[in-house]
Tab-separated table of C-alpha atoms in Angstrom:
chain	number	residue	atom	x	y	z
A	260	MET	CA	-9.823	33.458	9.106
A	261	THR	CA	-12.792	31.325	10.164
A	262	ASP	CA	-12.951	29.301	13.373
A	263	THR	CA	-12.562	26.089	11.415
A	264	THR	CA	-9.493	27.462	9.634
A	265	ARG	CA	-7.941	28.406	12.954
A	266	ASP	CA	-8.837	24.971	14.275
A	267	HIS	CA	-6.975	23.287	11.433
A	268	ALA	CA	-4.006	25.561	11.897
A	269	ALA	CA	-3.931	24.846	15.600
A	270	ALA	CA	-4.285	21.117	14.988
A	271	ALA	CA	-1.141	20.910	12.915
A	272	VAL	CA	1.649	18.891	14.428
A	273	ASP	CA	5.210	20.047	13.893
A	274	ALA	CA	5.847	17.789	10.905
A	275	PRO	CA	7.372	18.598	7.509
A	276	ARG	CA	5.131	18.906	4.477
A	277	LEU	CA	5.404	15.871	2.228
A	278	SER	CA	6.726	16.240	-1.301
A	279	LEU	CA	4.520	15.824	-4.373
A	280	GLY	CA	6.348	12.567	-5.144
A	281	ALA	CA	5.579	11.186	-1.677
A	282	ARG	CA	1.924	12.176	-1.987
A	283	VAL	CA	1.567	10.573	-5.417
A	284	GLY	CA	3.532	7.534	-4.258
A	285	PHE	CA	1.088	7.092	-1.401
A	286	GLY	CA	-1.922	7.600	-3.667
A	287	VAL	CA	-0.960	4.991	-6.267
A	288	GLY	CA	-1.384	2.367	-3.557
A	289	ASP	CA	-5.142	2.867	-3.715
A	290	LEU	CA	-5.002	2.860	-7.512
A	291	ALA	CA	-3.414	-0.594	-7.214
A	292	ILE	CA	-5.976	-1.793	-4.676
A	293	ASN	CA	-8.878	-0.609	-6.838
A	294	LEU	CA	-7.768	-2.674	-9.810
A	295	THR	CA	-9.206	-5.507	-7.716
A	296	TRP	CA	-11.611	-3.721	-5.359
A	297	ALA	CA	-13.487	-1.866	-8.108
A	298	SER	CA	-13.688	-5.102	-10.079
A	299	LEU	CA	-15.325	-6.885	-7.164
A	300	GLY	CA	-17.836	-4.086	-6.771
A	301	MET	CA	-18.646	-3.712	-10.441
A	302	PHE	CA	-18.211	-7.098	-12.108
A	303	ILE	CA	-17.980	-10.012	-9.670
A	304	VAL	CA	-21.744	-10.514	-9.229
A	305	PHE	CA	-22.264	-10.090	-12.980
A	306	PHE	CA	-19.410	-12.563	-13.629
A	307	TYR	CA	-20.853	-15.157	-11.258
A	308	THR	CA	-24.454	-14.816	-12.509
A	309	ASP	CA	-24.055	-14.155	-16.249
A	310	VAL	CA	-20.712	-15.820	-17.091
A	311	VAL	CA	-20.412	-18.719	-14.637
A	312	GLY	CA	-24.156	-19.261	-14.166
A	313	ILE	CA	-24.514	-19.176	-10.364
A	314	SER	CA	-27.901	-17.883	-9.168
A	315	ALA	CA	-28.127	-14.309	-7.873
A	316	ALA	CA	-29.462	-15.427	-4.477
A	317	VAL	CA	-26.580	-17.879	-3.974
A	318	VAL	CA	-24.034	-15.252	-5.027
A	319	GLY	CA	-25.496	-12.712	-2.618
A	320	THR	CA	-25.346	-15.190	0.260
A	321	LEU	CA	-21.786	-16.229	-0.627
A	322	ILE	CA	-20.511	-12.669	-0.642
A	323	ALA	CA	-22.397	-11.587	2.488
A	324	VAL	CA	-21.049	-14.498	4.562
A	325	SER	CA	-17.545	-14.011	3.169
A	326	ARG	CA	-17.431	-10.285	3.872
A	327	ILE	CA	-18.665	-10.683	7.445
A	328	PHE	CA	-16.014	-13.349	8.080
A	329	ASP	CA	-13.433	-11.103	6.482
A	330	GLY	CA	-14.359	-8.284	8.806
A	331	PHE	CA	-12.958	-10.332	11.680
A	332	VAL	CA	-9.858	-11.039	9.594
A	333	ASP	CA	-9.421	-7.262	9.317
A	334	VAL	CA	-9.369	-6.891	13.095
A	335	ALA	CA	-6.745	-9.636	13.391
A	336	VAL	CA	-4.598	-8.054	10.671
A	337	GLY	CA	-4.935	-4.651	12.351
A	338	ALA	CA	-3.663	-6.119	15.613
A	339	LEU	CA	-0.749	-7.738	13.774
A	340	VAL	CA	0.136	-4.454	12.090
A	341	ASP	CA	0.205	-2.757	15.505
A	342	ARG	CA	2.679	-5.411	16.685
A	343	THR	CA	4.856	-5.492	13.556
A	344	ARG	CA	8.460	-4.312	13.948
A	345	SER	CA	10.910	-4.358	11.027
A	346	ARG	CA	13.592	-2.257	9.396
A	347	TRP	CA	10.905	-0.952	7.006
A	348	GLY	CA	8.501	0.002	9.795
A	349	LYS	CA	5.251	-1.695	10.720
A	350	ALA	CA	3.029	-1.045	7.670
A	351	ARG	CA	5.360	-0.969	4.641
A	352	PRO	CA	6.582	-4.605	4.869
A	353	TRP	CA	3.013	-5.800	4.402
A	354	LEU	CA	2.885	-3.985	1.054
A	355	LEU	CA	6.234	-5.429	0.019
A	356	PHE	CA	5.467	-9.059	0.790
A	357	GLY	CA	1.691	-9.044	0.340
A	358	ALA	CA	1.546	-7.672	-3.212
A	359	ILE	CA	2.201	-10.949	-5.054
A	360	PRO	CA	-0.265	-13.119	-3.039
A	361	PHE	CA	-2.857	-10.380	-3.570
A	362	ALA	CA	-2.261	-10.478	-7.341
A	363	ILE	CA	-2.467	-14.271	-7.505
A	364	CYS	CA	-5.714	-14.405	-5.546
A	365	SER	CA	-7.193	-11.566	-7.644
A	366	THR	CA	-6.674	-13.700	-10.756
A	367	LEU	CA	-7.734	-17.074	-9.339
A	368	VAL	CA	-11.130	-15.753	-8.220
A	369	PHE	CA	-12.133	-15.661	-11.928
A	370	ALA	CA	-10.869	-19.184	-12.667
A	371	VAL	CA	-14.083	-20.950	-11.618
A	372	PRO	CA	-14.006	-24.495	-13.091
A	373	ASP	CA	-16.588	-25.656	-15.612
A	374	ALA	CA	-18.174	-28.239	-13.336
A	375	SER	CA	-21.320	-28.910	-11.319
A	376	ASP	CA	-23.097	-26.108	-9.491
A	377	THR	CA	-21.797	-27.474	-6.176
A	378	VAL	CA	-18.183	-27.454	-7.340
A	379	LYS	CA	-18.586	-23.959	-8.770
A	380	PHE	CA	-19.986	-22.721	-5.475
A	381	ILE	CA	-17.224	-24.329	-3.379
A	382	TYR	CA	-14.499	-22.939	-5.640
A	383	ALA	CA	-16.091	-19.496	-5.666
A	384	PHE	CA	-16.442	-19.498	-1.872
A	385	VAL	CA	-12.855	-20.619	-1.195
A	386	SER	CA	-11.182	-18.414	-3.825
A	387	TYR	CA	-13.225	-15.364	-2.857
A	388	ASN	CA	-12.335	-15.730	0.824
A	389	LEU	CA	-8.644	-16.234	0.063
A	390	LEU	CA	-8.765	-13.024	-1.957
A	391	MET	CA	-10.412	-11.186	0.934
A	392	ILE	CA	-7.681	-12.347	3.334
A	393	ALA	CA	-4.992	-11.212	0.879
A	394	PHE	CA	-6.862	-7.927	0.460
A	395	SER	CA	-6.893	-7.347	4.232
A	396	ALA	CA	-3.147	-7.932	4.378
A	397	ILE	CA	-2.728	-5.024	1.929
A	398	ALA	CA	-5.565	-2.617	2.748
A	399	ILE	CA	-5.159	-2.442	6.534
A	400	PRO	CA	-1.441	-1.590	6.586
A	401	TYR	CA	-1.938	0.763	3.630
A	402	GLY	CA	-4.602	2.697	5.521
A	403	THR	CA	-2.505	2.719	8.700
A	404	LEU	CA	0.420	4.162	6.735
A	405	ASN	CA	-1.387	7.513	6.585
A	406	THR	CA	-0.786	8.137	10.307
A	407	LEU	CA	2.809	6.899	10.121
A	408	ILE	CA	4.151	9.191	7.397
A	409	SER	CA	2.730	12.492	8.667
A	410	GLY	CA	1.684	13.877	12.009
A	411	ASP	CA	-0.146	16.890	10.526
A	412	THR	CA	-3.937	16.589	10.357
A	413	HIS	CA	-4.309	18.690	7.197
A	414	GLU	CA	-1.467	16.810	5.488
A	415	ARG	CA	-3.345	13.595	6.213
A	416	GLU	CA	-6.440	15.083	4.589
A	417	VAL	CA	-4.339	15.966	1.528
A	418	LEU	CA	-2.897	12.444	1.454
A	419	ASN	CA	-6.422	11.082	1.519
A	420	ILE	CA	-7.408	13.332	-1.401
A	421	PHE	CA	-4.425	12.071	-3.424
A	422	ARG	CA	-5.360	8.544	-2.441
A	423	MET	CA	-8.973	8.869	-3.522
A	424	PHE	CA	-8.110	10.817	-6.687
A	425	LEU	CA	-5.803	8.039	-7.860
A	426	ALA	CA	-8.319	5.428	-6.718
A	427	GLN	CA	-10.753	6.908	-9.249
A	428	ILE	CA	-8.129	6.374	-11.966
A	429	GLY	CA	-8.032	2.722	-10.901
A	430	ILE	CA	-11.806	2.557	-11.201
A	431	LEU	CA	-11.668	4.147	-14.653
A	432	ILE	CA	-9.044	1.629	-15.777
A	433	VAL	CA	-11.192	-1.263	-14.586
A	434	THR	CA	-14.377	0.183	-16.062
A	435	SER	CA	-12.880	1.150	-19.416
A	436	ALA	CA	-10.485	-1.748	-19.954
A	437	THR	CA	-12.114	-4.857	-18.464
A	438	LEU	CA	-14.868	-5.645	-20.975
A	439	PRO	CA	-12.773	-4.621	-24.038
A	440	MET	CA	-9.890	-6.792	-22.774
A	441	VAL	CA	-12.275	-9.691	-22.155
A	442	ASP	CA	-13.572	-9.322	-25.715
A	443	ALA	CA	-10.027	-9.072	-27.089
A	444	PHE	CA	-9.074	-12.335	-25.367
A	445	GLY	CA	-12.029	-14.178	-26.855
A	446	GLY	CA	-14.946	-13.315	-24.597
A	447	GLY	CA	-15.096	-16.562	-22.596
A	448	GLN	CA	-14.263	-17.231	-18.984
A	449	GLY	CA	-10.593	-17.747	-19.849
A	450	ALA	CA	-10.593	-14.192	-21.149
A	451	TRP	CA	-11.562	-12.954	-17.682
A	452	VAL	CA	-8.639	-14.846	-16.159
A	453	ALA	CA	-6.187	-13.419	-18.710
A	454	THR	CA	-7.549	-9.897	-18.170
A	455	TYR	CA	-7.095	-10.036	-14.420
A	456	ALA	CA	-3.670	-11.609	-14.664
A	457	ILE	CA	-2.574	-8.431	-16.461
A	458	LEU	CA	-4.402	-6.031	-14.127
A	459	SER	CA	-3.043	-7.873	-11.076
A	460	ALA	CA	0.529	-7.682	-12.334
A	461	LEU	CA	0.105	-3.916	-12.686
A	462	SER	CA	-1.300	-3.810	-9.154
A	463	THR	CA	1.815	-5.512	-7.773
A	464	LEU	CA	4.139	-2.990	-9.388
A	465	LEU	CA	2.136	-0.037	-8.064
A	466	LEU	CA	2.087	-1.396	-4.511
A	467	TRP	CA	5.865	-1.706	-4.664
A	468	VAL	CA	6.036	1.941	-5.780
A	469	THR	CA	4.105	2.914	-2.646
A	470	PHE	CA	6.441	0.812	-0.509
A	471	ALA	CA	9.553	2.405	-2.041
A	472	SER	CA	8.295	6.012	-1.951
A	473	GLN	CA	7.292	6.209	1.725
A	474	ARG	CA	9.205	6.441	4.995
A	475	GLU	CA	7.564	5.734	8.329
A	476	LYS	CA	8.236	8.118	11.194
A	477	SER	CA	7.260	8.193	14.855
A	478	PHE	CA	5.079	11.176	15.764
A	479	HIS	CA	3.679	9.804	18.987
A	480	ALA	CA	5.242	8.686	22.199
A	481	GLY	CA	2.893	5.724	22.334
A	482	ALA	CA	3.617	4.576	18.790
A	483	ALA	CA	6.155	1.969	19.855
A	484	VAL	CA	3.830	0.350	22.393
A	485	ARG	CA	2.454	-3.015	21.333
A	486	VAL	CA	-1.272	-2.819	21.991
A	487	PRO	CA	-2.969	-6.111	22.934
A	488	LEU	CA	-5.958	-6.993	20.763
A	489	LEU	CA	-8.561	-6.924	23.548
A	490	ARG	CA	-7.255	-3.622	24.895
A	491	GLY	CA	-7.357	-2.092	21.425
A	492	LEU	CA	-10.908	-3.325	20.842
A	493	ALA	CA	-12.013	-2.022	24.234
A	494	SER	CA	-10.596	1.414	23.418
A	495	ALA	CA	-12.438	1.399	20.078
A	496	PHE	CA	-15.827	0.838	21.705
A	497	ARG	CA	-15.155	3.657	24.173
A	498	ASN	CA	-14.502	5.989	21.238
A	499	LYS	CA	-17.850	7.527	20.250
A	500	TYR	CA	-16.474	9.231	17.143
A	501	TRP	CA	-14.892	6.027	15.900
A	502	ILE	CA	-18.282	4.341	16.325
A	503	LEU	CA	-19.965	7.096	14.295
A	504	ALA	CA	-17.269	6.894	11.601
A	505	PHE	CA	-17.678	3.104	11.567
A	506	LEU	CA	-21.473	3.287	11.156
A	507	PHE	CA	-21.176	5.998	8.506
A	508	PHE	CA	-18.728	3.893	6.475
A	509	LEU	CA	-20.946	0.813	6.878
A	510	VAL	CA	-24.051	2.574	5.529
A	511	PHE	CA	-22.074	4.361	2.812
A	512	SER	CA	-20.550	1.057	1.643
A	513	ILE	CA	-23.934	-0.670	1.455
A	514	GLY	CA	-25.297	2.044	-0.823
A	515	TYR	CA	-22.092	2.271	-2.854
A	516	ALA	CA	-22.089	-1.505	-3.470
A	517	LEU	CA	-25.692	-1.438	-4.623
A	518	ASN	CA	-25.281	1.576	-6.874
A	519	GLN	CA	-22.046	0.401	-8.480
A	520	GLY	CA	-22.920	-3.292	-8.684
A	521	ALA	CA	-26.349	-2.614	-10.181
A	522	LEU	CA	-24.917	-0.332	-12.882
A	523	VAL	CA	-24.031	-3.162	-15.261
A	524	TYR	CA	-27.517	-4.653	-14.841
A	525	TYR	CA	-29.134	-1.233	-15.334
A	526	ALA	CA	-27.104	-0.585	-18.476
A	527	LYS	CA	-27.814	-4.042	-19.913
A	528	TRP	CA	-31.512	-4.432	-19.130
A	529	ILE	CA	-32.977	-0.930	-18.603
A	530	LEU	CA	-30.877	1.041	-21.100
A	531	GLY	CA	-30.361	-1.909	-23.447
A	532	ASP	CA	-26.566	-1.939	-23.774
A	533	GLU	CA	-24.084	-3.247	-21.180
A	534	ASN	CA	-21.284	-1.362	-22.958
A	535	LEU	CA	-22.786	1.839	-21.559
A	536	VAL	CA	-21.130	0.901	-18.239
A	537	SER	CA	-17.908	2.593	-19.325
A	538	PRO	CA	-19.286	6.018	-20.426
A	539	LEU	CA	-21.692	6.119	-17.481
A	540	THR	CA	-18.833	5.419	-15.098
A	541	TRP	CA	-16.770	8.168	-16.746
A	542	ALA	CA	-19.736	10.509	-16.212
A	543	PHE	CA	-19.606	9.552	-12.528
A	544	ILE	CA	-15.816	9.563	-11.987
A	545	ILE	CA	-14.721	12.713	-13.865
A	546	PRO	CA	-16.759	15.065	-11.622
A	547	ILE	CA	-15.254	13.305	-8.596
A	548	MET	CA	-11.714	13.855	-9.863
A	549	VAL	CA	-12.391	17.509	-10.712
A	550	GLY	CA	-14.067	18.041	-7.351
A	551	PHE	CA	-11.052	16.660	-5.503
A	552	LEU	CA	-9.017	19.608	-6.838
A	553	PHE	CA	-11.172	21.982	-4.752
A	554	LEU	CA	-11.770	19.767	-1.711
A	555	ALA	CA	-8.815	20.741	0.505
A	556	PRO	CA	-9.817	24.441	0.888
A	557	LEU	CA	-13.443	23.406	1.482
A	558	LEU	CA	-12.336	21.116	4.292
A	559	ARG	CA	-10.242	23.908	5.812
A	560	ARG	CA	-13.180	26.317	5.745
A	561	PHE	CA	-16.159	24.116	6.607
A	562	GLY	CA	-14.764	20.954	8.232
A	563	LYS	CA	-15.250	17.306	7.329
A	564	ARG	CA	-18.728	16.784	8.753
A	565	ASN	CA	-20.381	19.740	7.006
A	566	VAL	CA	-18.767	18.919	3.654
A	567	VAL	CA	-19.994	15.319	3.837
A	568	ILE	CA	-23.542	16.299	4.805
A	569	VAL	CA	-23.789	18.611	1.775
A	570	SER	CA	-22.308	15.850	-0.384
A	571	SER	CA	-24.976	13.416	0.835
A	572	ILE	CA	-27.762	15.876	-0.028
A	573	LEU	CA	-26.295	16.395	-3.497
A	574	SER	CA	-26.129	12.619	-4.020
A	575	ILE	CA	-29.816	12.288	-3.159
A	576	ILE	CA	-30.628	14.947	-5.758
A	577	GLY	CA	-28.516	13.056	-8.310
A	578	LEU	CA	-30.413	9.826	-7.660
A	579	ALA	CA	-33.768	11.624	-7.871
A	580	ILE	CA	-32.952	12.925	-11.360
A	581	THR	CA	-33.279	9.377	-12.720
A	582	PHE	CA	-37.022	9.414	-11.960
A	583	ILE	CA	-37.474	11.958	-14.768
A	584	ALA	CA	-36.863	9.293	-17.445
A	585	PRO	CA	-35.409	6.017	-16.094
A	586	ASP	CA	-34.711	4.574	-19.567
A	587	SER	CA	-33.062	7.697	-21.025
A	588	VAL	CA	-29.295	7.452	-21.442
A	589	THR	CA	-29.015	11.244	-21.298
A	590	ILE	CA	-30.959	11.528	-18.033
A	591	VAL	CA	-29.050	8.652	-16.421
A	592	ALA	CA	-25.759	10.227	-17.535
A	593	LEU	CA	-26.826	13.542	-15.966
A	594	SER	CA	-27.732	11.661	-12.794
A	595	GLN	CA	-24.259	10.094	-12.775
A	596	VAL	CA	-22.621	13.525	-13.073
A	597	VAL	CA	-24.576	14.968	-10.117
A	598	LYS	CA	-23.986	11.813	-8.059
A	599	GLY	CA	-20.296	12.107	-8.846
A	600	LEU	CA	-20.206	15.654	-7.511
A	601	GLY	CA	-21.980	14.390	-4.416
A	602	GLN	CA	-19.389	11.683	-3.906
A	603	VAL	CA	-16.490	14.178	-3.773
A	604	GLY	CA	-16.893	14.979	-0.093
A	605	MET	CA	-17.655	11.424	0.986
A	606	LEU	CA	-14.866	9.679	-0.889
A	607	GLY	CA	-12.410	12.442	-0.085
A	608	VAL	CA	-13.169	12.414	3.638
A	609	VAL	CA	-14.290	8.935	4.679
A	610	TRP	CA	-10.783	7.606	5.320
A	611	ALA	CA	-9.711	10.939	6.816
A	612	PHE	CA	-12.252	10.469	9.622
A	613	PHE	CA	-10.253	7.614	11.118
A	614	PRO	CA	-6.931	9.400	11.830
A	615	ASP	CA	-8.931	11.976	13.806
A	616	THR	CA	-10.694	9.247	15.784
A	617	ILE	CA	-7.271	7.755	16.593
A	618	GLU	CA	-6.241	11.053	18.197
A	619	TYR	CA	-9.550	11.245	20.079
A	620	GLY	CA	-9.195	7.609	21.189
A	621	GLU	CA	-5.733	8.189	22.640
A	622	TRP	CA	-6.993	11.311	24.435
A	623	ARG	CA	-10.115	9.531	25.728
A	624	THR	CA	-8.688	6.127	26.691
A	625	GLY	CA	-4.911	6.511	26.831
A	626	THR	CA	-4.539	3.785	24.195
A	627	ARG	CA	-3.288	4.447	20.675
A	628	ALA	CA	-4.310	1.488	18.486
A	629	GLU	CA	-3.792	2.711	14.907
A	630	GLY	CA	-3.954	-0.658	13.176
A	631	ILE	CA	-7.043	-1.841	15.046
A	632	LEU	CA	-8.956	1.414	14.519
A	633	TYR	CA	-8.096	1.448	10.807
A	634	ALA	CA	-9.107	-2.206	10.671
A	635	GLY	CA	-12.491	-1.103	11.988
A	636	GLY	CA	-12.834	1.168	8.980
A	637	SER	CA	-11.962	-1.658	6.629
A	638	PHE	CA	-14.320	-3.945	8.564
A	639	ALA	CA	-17.162	-1.459	8.029
A	640	GLN	CA	-16.321	-1.122	4.339
A	641	LYS	CA	-16.134	-4.839	3.681
A	642	VAL	CA	-19.198	-5.783	5.692
A	643	GLY	CA	-21.079	-2.916	4.062
A	644	ILE	CA	-20.009	-3.979	0.585
A	645	GLY	CA	-20.902	-7.573	1.465
A	646	LEU	CA	-24.316	-6.630	2.786
A	647	GLY	CA	-24.909	-4.338	-0.188
A	648	THR	CA	-23.927	-7.058	-2.637
A	649	ALA	CA	-26.050	-9.623	-0.805
A	650	LEU	CA	-28.950	-7.176	-0.741
A	651	MET	CA	-28.598	-6.702	-4.484
A	652	GLY	CA	-28.752	-10.470	-5.001
A	653	ILE	CA	-31.807	-10.678	-2.761
A	654	ILE	CA	-33.555	-7.783	-4.501
A	655	LEU	CA	-32.856	-9.277	-7.942
A	656	SER	CA	-34.031	-12.688	-6.771
A	657	LEU	CA	-37.264	-11.261	-5.337
A	658	GLY	CA	-37.856	-9.569	-8.679
A	659	GLY	CA	-37.447	-12.881	-10.519
A	660	TYR	CA	-34.194	-11.933	-12.259
A	661	ASP	CA	-32.626	-14.698	-14.378
A	662	GLY	CA	-29.334	-13.891	-16.112
A	663	THR	CA	-29.780	-16.718	-18.628
A	664	LEU	CA	-32.917	-15.185	-20.178
A	665	ALA	CA	-32.921	-13.053	-23.313
A	666	ALA	CA	-35.316	-10.564	-21.683
A	667	GLN	CA	-36.331	-9.797	-18.114
A	668	SER	CA	-39.813	-9.456	-16.609
A	669	SER	CA	-41.163	-6.089	-15.520
A	670	SER	CA	-40.691	-7.111	-11.875
A	671	ALA	CA	-37.024	-7.929	-12.552
A	672	ASP	CA	-36.548	-4.527	-14.200
A	673	ALA	CA	-38.202	-2.890	-11.178
A	674	SER	CA	-35.850	-4.745	-8.833
A	675	ILE	CA	-32.847	-3.399	-10.767
A	676	PHE	CA	-34.220	0.139	-10.396
A	677	VAL	CA	-34.722	-0.332	-6.649
A	678	ALA	CA	-31.157	-1.607	-6.220
A	679	PHE	CA	-29.661	1.160	-8.369
A	680	ILE	CA	-31.662	4.154	-7.102
A	681	VAL	CA	-34.074	3.683	-4.202
A	682	VAL	CA	-32.026	1.880	-1.555
A	683	PRO	CA	-28.855	3.999	-2.074
A	684	ALA	CA	-30.977	7.156	-1.640
A	685	ALA	CA	-32.293	5.854	1.681
A	686	GLY	CA	-28.702	5.180	2.731
A	687	PHE	CA	-27.712	8.820	2.189
A	688	VAL	CA	-30.528	9.938	4.481
A	689	VAL	CA	-29.216	7.632	7.223
A	690	GLN	CA	-25.686	8.999	6.703
A	691	ILE	CA	-26.880	12.564	7.295
A	692	LEU	CA	-28.607	11.542	10.526
A	693	LEU	CA	-25.429	9.823	11.764
A	694	LEU	CA	-23.205	12.806	11.026
A	695	LEU	CA	-25.400	15.206	12.992
A	696	GLY	CA	-23.744	13.739	16.100
A	697	TYR	CA	-20.169	14.068	14.777
A	698	ARG	CA	-18.561	17.168	16.367
A	699	LEU	CA	-14.918	16.161	16.391
A	700	ASP	CA	-13.874	18.788	13.825
A	701	ARG	CA	-14.116	21.526	16.459
A	702	GLN	CA	-12.874	19.444	19.377
A	703	LEU	CA	-9.759	18.077	17.668
A	704	PRO	CA	-7.434	21.117	18.040
A	705	GLY	CA	-7.806	21.148	21.822
A	706	ILE	CA	-7.393	17.387	21.959
A	707	ILE	CA	-4.147	17.504	19.983
A	708	ARG	CA	-2.785	20.310	22.159
A	709	GLU	CA	-3.558	18.338	25.298
A	710	LEU	CA	-1.973	15.188	23.872
A	711	ALA	CA	1.164	17.158	23.029
A	712	GLU	CA	1.284	18.440	26.622
A	713	ARG	CA	0.908	14.913	27.975
A	714	ARG	CA	3.718	13.604	25.796
A	715	SER	CA	6.036	16.450	26.672
A	716	ALA	CA	5.365	15.751	30.348
């Protein structure tokens, strides 16, 4: 048995192992969320620029401002989750009552009126921000639920693997079904609205499955304490591992937004067929899903940090493969496969970092602020996605991209390549440098033992 294996064994809290049904029930929540989240990452910029006709620079600015604002909404929602008390617990009622508003907002964001550019922009700004608020009211309590249904650190890692595995199914549904459904409904803007009305209805049902399949439990003596917002924020900034996890997620999300959002542009203008988005996404997602089947034993043996560093290196190699022949479908597909393998560790671990930082934060500061610390993760993700999306708009604009043209200039094609390959590769290098300072994997067992002693006292 390795030291890391013993560490995981020692870190386990005396909590029952969850059933397969409970694990799947938890995971389908992220499938539901990704029916909207993956759509925003993959199609919203394309929809605004090529369907509605808003300029790339304006779209980038709109999304960047909205995501930064929404980051503060996340913190507020996290504080509210920490203070929620109901017969269903403190996280589950948000899924029950927030599912329908989330579905409505997910559909309305595509219903941009056929009006002046100013009206289009105002509608897009308002509807997008309403969707982000509704998203926060689902995503923050859903993430917090992980710490409320199990007190075992490895079980939480397994829950995160189920979550991310089923999230990939959501991404595949969006990638494979969206454009064919849009075409089936007539191909115009109304077809986008009809498509997302159906996907959003499915999302609501799946969120209710998560609500019904889970039961919240109290594993911590401090779980019933209502943590004031300022106290929770102060504890977060005294938590060095939370800060590292936050920065990692921020950088990861910037690169992920660029790579995923630029895919449709790369397929359309570099490879010559936007319908290649679906097979190229399958080439990316299938290795991730297969890799998840082997992730749990790797985490037990090597720990989260080491797995993610290797994953980042593999992702850089995957991006570099594209340089061999940037306009070859075969080479780009191979690149997607290697990048997918590289994403296994990152996607499978990124949300599992935060439960560990919650334990460290309680040990370090005496304050257990689950909702606020999870909100920080969502804040990093949303701001990162916003900055990545804005950066993509800026890069395209600098390259002279114009979605209304029948062909793009060489500088516009170059800007697509930079957004799809170069900047994400730089992001992976930064991630590796950040994780060199993350040593919580080895410290956590002792921390959990000491916390247990404190509570028993």
